[in-house]
GROMACS .gro file of C-alpha atoms in nm:
model
  163
    1MET     CA    1 -16.840  16.442  -4.000
    2GLU     CA    2 -16.995  16.733  -3.810
    3VAL     CA    3 -16.776  17.032  -3.723
    4GLY     CA    4 -16.906  17.307  -3.498
    5LEU     CA    5 -16.889  17.477  -3.162
    6LEU     CA    6 -16.874  17.253  -2.856
    7THR     CA    7 -17.218  17.160  -2.723
    8PRO     CA    8 -17.307  17.069  -2.363
    9ALA     CA    9 -17.368  16.710  -2.476
   10GLN     CA   10 -17.005  16.688  -2.594
   11GLN     CA   11 -16.843  16.814  -2.275
   12GLU     CA   12 -16.750  16.475  -2.125
   13GLN     CA   13 -16.582  16.367  -2.448
   14MET     CA   14 -16.409  16.704  -2.461
   15VAL     CA   15 -16.259  16.621  -2.121
   16ASP     CA   16 -16.119  16.304  -2.283
   17LEU     CA   17 -15.962  16.508  -2.563
   18LEU     CA   18 -15.814  16.756  -2.316
   19LEU     CA   19 -15.662  16.466  -2.121
   20ALA     CA   20 -15.517  16.328  -2.447
   21LEU     CA   21 -15.380  16.675  -2.531
   22HIS     CA   22 -15.215  16.694  -2.189
   23ASP     CA   23 -15.061  16.351  -2.244
   24HIS     CA   24 -14.935  16.468  -2.585
   25TYR     CA   25 -14.742  16.753  -2.421
   26HIS     CA   26 -14.661  16.581  -2.090
   27ALA     CA   27 -14.647  16.207  -2.163
   28GLY     CA   28 -14.674  15.992  -1.854
   29ARG     CA   29 -14.771  16.278  -1.622
   30ALA     CA   30 -15.112  16.192  -1.478
   31LEU     CA   31 -15.385  16.454  -1.457
   32ASP     CA   32 -15.704  16.439  -1.253
   33ARG     CA   33 -16.018  16.411  -1.470
   34VAL     CA   34 -16.226  16.615  -1.225
   35LEU     CA   35 -15.969  16.896  -1.239
   36VAL     CA   36 -15.984  16.895  -1.621
   37ARG     CA   37 -16.366  16.887  -1.623
   38ASN     CA   38 -16.382  17.179  -1.380
   39HIS     CA   39 -16.132  17.374  -1.590
   40LEU     CA   40 -16.340  17.309  -1.903
   41LEU     CA   41 -16.669  17.412  -1.743
   42ASP     CA   42 -16.550  17.697  -1.520
   43ASN     CA   43 -16.282  17.852  -1.738
   44LEU     CA   44 -16.278  17.741  -2.101
   45CYS     CA   45 -16.659  17.747  -2.126
   46GLY     CA   46 -16.707  18.000  -1.846
   47PRO     CA   47 -16.889  18.330  -1.886
   48ASP     CA   48 -16.564  18.531  -1.908
   49SER     CA   49 -16.396  18.303  -2.162
   50GLN     CA   50 -16.318  18.439  -2.507
   51ILE     CA   51 -16.216  18.092  -2.628
   52ARG     CA   52 -16.433  17.909  -2.877
   53LEU     CA   53 -16.394  17.532  -2.877
   54VAL     CA   54 -16.464  17.380  -3.218
   55THR     CA   55 -16.517  17.005  -3.235
   56ALA     CA   56 -16.511  16.742  -3.507
   57GLU     CA   57 -16.757  16.460  -3.439
   58LEU     CA   58 -16.844  16.145  -3.629
   59GLY     CA   59 -17.102  15.891  -3.515
   60GLY     CA   60 -17.127  16.050  -3.172
   61GLU     CA   61 -16.750  16.039  -3.112
   62LEU     CA   62 -16.535  16.351  -3.078
   63LEU     CA   63 -16.230  16.310  -3.299
   64GLY     CA   64 -16.053  16.641  -3.250
   65PHE     CA   65 -16.090  17.007  -3.168
   66ALA     CA   66 -15.961  17.356  -3.233
   67ALA     CA   67 -15.949  17.632  -2.972
   68ILE     CA   68 -15.970  17.985  -3.111
   69TYR     CA   69 -16.026  18.342  -3.000
   70LEU     CA   70 -16.060  18.675  -3.179
   71VAL     CA   71 -15.863  18.993  -3.110
   72TYR     CA   72 -15.843  19.340  -3.259
   73SER     CA   73 -15.518  19.459  -3.410
   74LEU     CA   74 -15.347  19.755  -3.252
   75VAL     CA   75 -15.152  19.839  -3.567
   76GLU     CA   76 -15.389  19.750  -3.854
   77PRO     CA   77 -15.690  19.985  -3.848
   78GLU     CA   78 -15.814  19.902  -4.200
   79PRO     CA   79 -16.145  19.713  -4.182
   80ALA     CA   80 -16.009  19.412  -4.372
   81HIS     CA   81 -15.720  19.368  -4.128
   82GLN     CA   82 -15.831  19.509  -3.794
   83ARG     CA   83 -15.956  19.179  -3.653
   84GLN     CA   84 -15.748  18.862  -3.614
   85CYS     CA   85 -15.822  18.503  -3.523
   86VAL     CA   86 -15.578  18.320  -3.298
   87LEU     CA   87 -15.564  17.942  -3.315
   88LYS     CA   88 -15.459  17.847  -2.963
   89GLU     CA   89 -15.470  17.473  -3.023
   90LEU     CA   90 -15.548  17.219  -3.293
   91PHE     CA   91 -15.564  16.862  -3.173
   92VAL     CA   92 -15.678  16.542  -3.337
   93SER     CA   93 -15.695  16.219  -3.140
   94PRO     CA   94 -15.386  16.013  -3.230
   95HIS     CA   95 -15.582  15.720  -3.374
   96HIS     CA   96 -15.783  15.954  -3.600
   97ARG     CA   97 -15.497  16.148  -3.759
   98SER     CA   98 -15.441  16.165  -4.137
   99GLN     CA   99 -15.814  16.125  -4.203
  100GLY     CA  100 -15.898  16.485  -4.296
  101ILE     CA  101 -16.013  16.588  -3.948
  102GLY     CA  102 -15.749  16.857  -3.900
  103LEU     CA  103 -15.833  16.995  -4.244
  104ALA     CA  104 -16.206  17.002  -4.163
  105LEU     CA  105 -16.136  17.187  -3.838
  106MET     CA  106 -15.906  17.437  -4.012
  107GLN     CA  107 -16.166  17.498  -4.284
  108TRP     CA  108 -16.431  17.567  -4.019
  109VAL     CA  109 -16.194  17.807  -3.841
  110ALA     CA  110 -16.118  17.983  -4.172
  111ARG     CA  111 -16.490  18.032  -4.244
  112TYR     CA  112 -16.549  18.155  -3.888
  113ALA     CA  113 -16.260  18.399  -3.919
  114LEU     CA  114 -16.395  18.539  -4.245
  115ASP     CA  115 -16.752  18.555  -4.111
  116ASN     CA  116 -16.619  18.759  -3.818
  117GLY     CA  117 -16.418  19.004  -4.026
  118CYS     CA  118 -16.072  18.863  -3.958
  119GLY     CA  119 -15.788  18.948  -4.192
  120ARG     CA  120 -15.560  18.672  -4.069
  121ILE     CA  121 -15.525  18.363  -3.851
  122ASP     CA  122 -15.217  18.332  -3.631
  123TRP     CA  123 -15.085  18.036  -3.434
  124SER     CA  124 -14.766  17.883  -3.305
  125VAL     CA  125 -14.636  17.531  -3.344
  126LYS     CA  126 -14.354  17.350  -3.170
  127SER     CA  127 -14.043  17.356  -3.387
  128SER     CA  128 -14.009  16.980  -3.330
  129ASN     CA  129 -14.358  16.910  -3.469
  130ALA     CA  130 -14.254  16.830  -3.826
  131ARG     CA  131 -14.586  16.662  -3.905
  132GLY     CA  132 -14.784  16.962  -3.783
  133ILE     CA  133 -14.561  17.206  -3.971
  134ALA     CA  134 -14.601  17.006  -4.293
  135PHE     CA  135 -14.980  17.002  -4.242
  136TYR     CA  136 -14.998  17.378  -4.185
  137GLU     CA  137 -14.776  17.454  -4.482
  138SER     CA  138 -14.990  17.227  -4.701
  139GLN     CA  139 -15.283  17.455  -4.612
  140GLY     CA  140 -15.096  17.763  -4.734
  141ALA     CA  141 -14.956  17.880  -4.400
  142ARG     CA  142 -14.623  18.059  -4.401
  143LEU     CA  143 -14.363  18.081  -4.128
  144VAL     CA  144 -14.346  18.429  -3.975
  145SER     CA  145 -13.969  18.451  -3.984
  146ASP     CA  146 -13.937  18.790  -3.815
  147ARG     CA  147 -14.116  18.685  -3.493
  148LEU     CA  148 -13.995  18.495  -3.188
  149SER     CA  149 -14.203  18.350  -2.908
  150TYR     CA  150 -14.120  18.435  -2.547
  151ARG     CA  151 -14.257  18.311  -2.216
  152ILE     CA  152 -14.218  18.367  -1.846
  153VAL     CA  153 -14.365  18.125  -1.592
  154ARG     CA  154 -14.501  18.170  -1.242
  155GLU     CA  155 -14.168  18.232  -1.065
  156GLU     CA  156 -14.053  18.483  -1.325
  157ILE     CA  157 -14.394  18.651  -1.325
  158GLY     CA  158 -14.365  18.698  -0.949
  159ALA     CA  159 -14.014  18.837  -0.981
  160LEU     CA  160 -14.122  19.076  -1.255
  161ALA     CA  161 -14.419  19.188  -1.046
  162GLY     CA  162 -14.186  19.251  -0.753
  163TRP     CA  163 -14.349  18.988  -0.529
   0.00000   0.00000   0.00000
């Protein structure tokens, strides 16, 4: 299995994985392939994007991916802790799960984080994703019990902005 940054030759298969990811979160809600492809090329792989898409490929087939980005800490100025890696998404195609693909992606991300001076990797997981939680904990991850996740969506953003 080859794990590395997304290449132009992998982009069409990456669209397939993004469609599968969408179906994972929004089962039965159709999404236009052209819209997803444009989002991948213009935004996720665009010149302003800080996201790195990491793919796992075997025999020319993309099996899964991780999406990561790096940030600097505002509260940890020590060199060993001042940079952090954020895992935005880890997704393995449903028919390729439990084959070591998620582990291979996480190992690549861990090496990338260390190579780039990161002192930690942060991510969130749905509380209902027992399988994902068990996987992350088996890799040594710990629940950050003193943090909560908040969100506002478009309507609330507009209200907050006074629009």
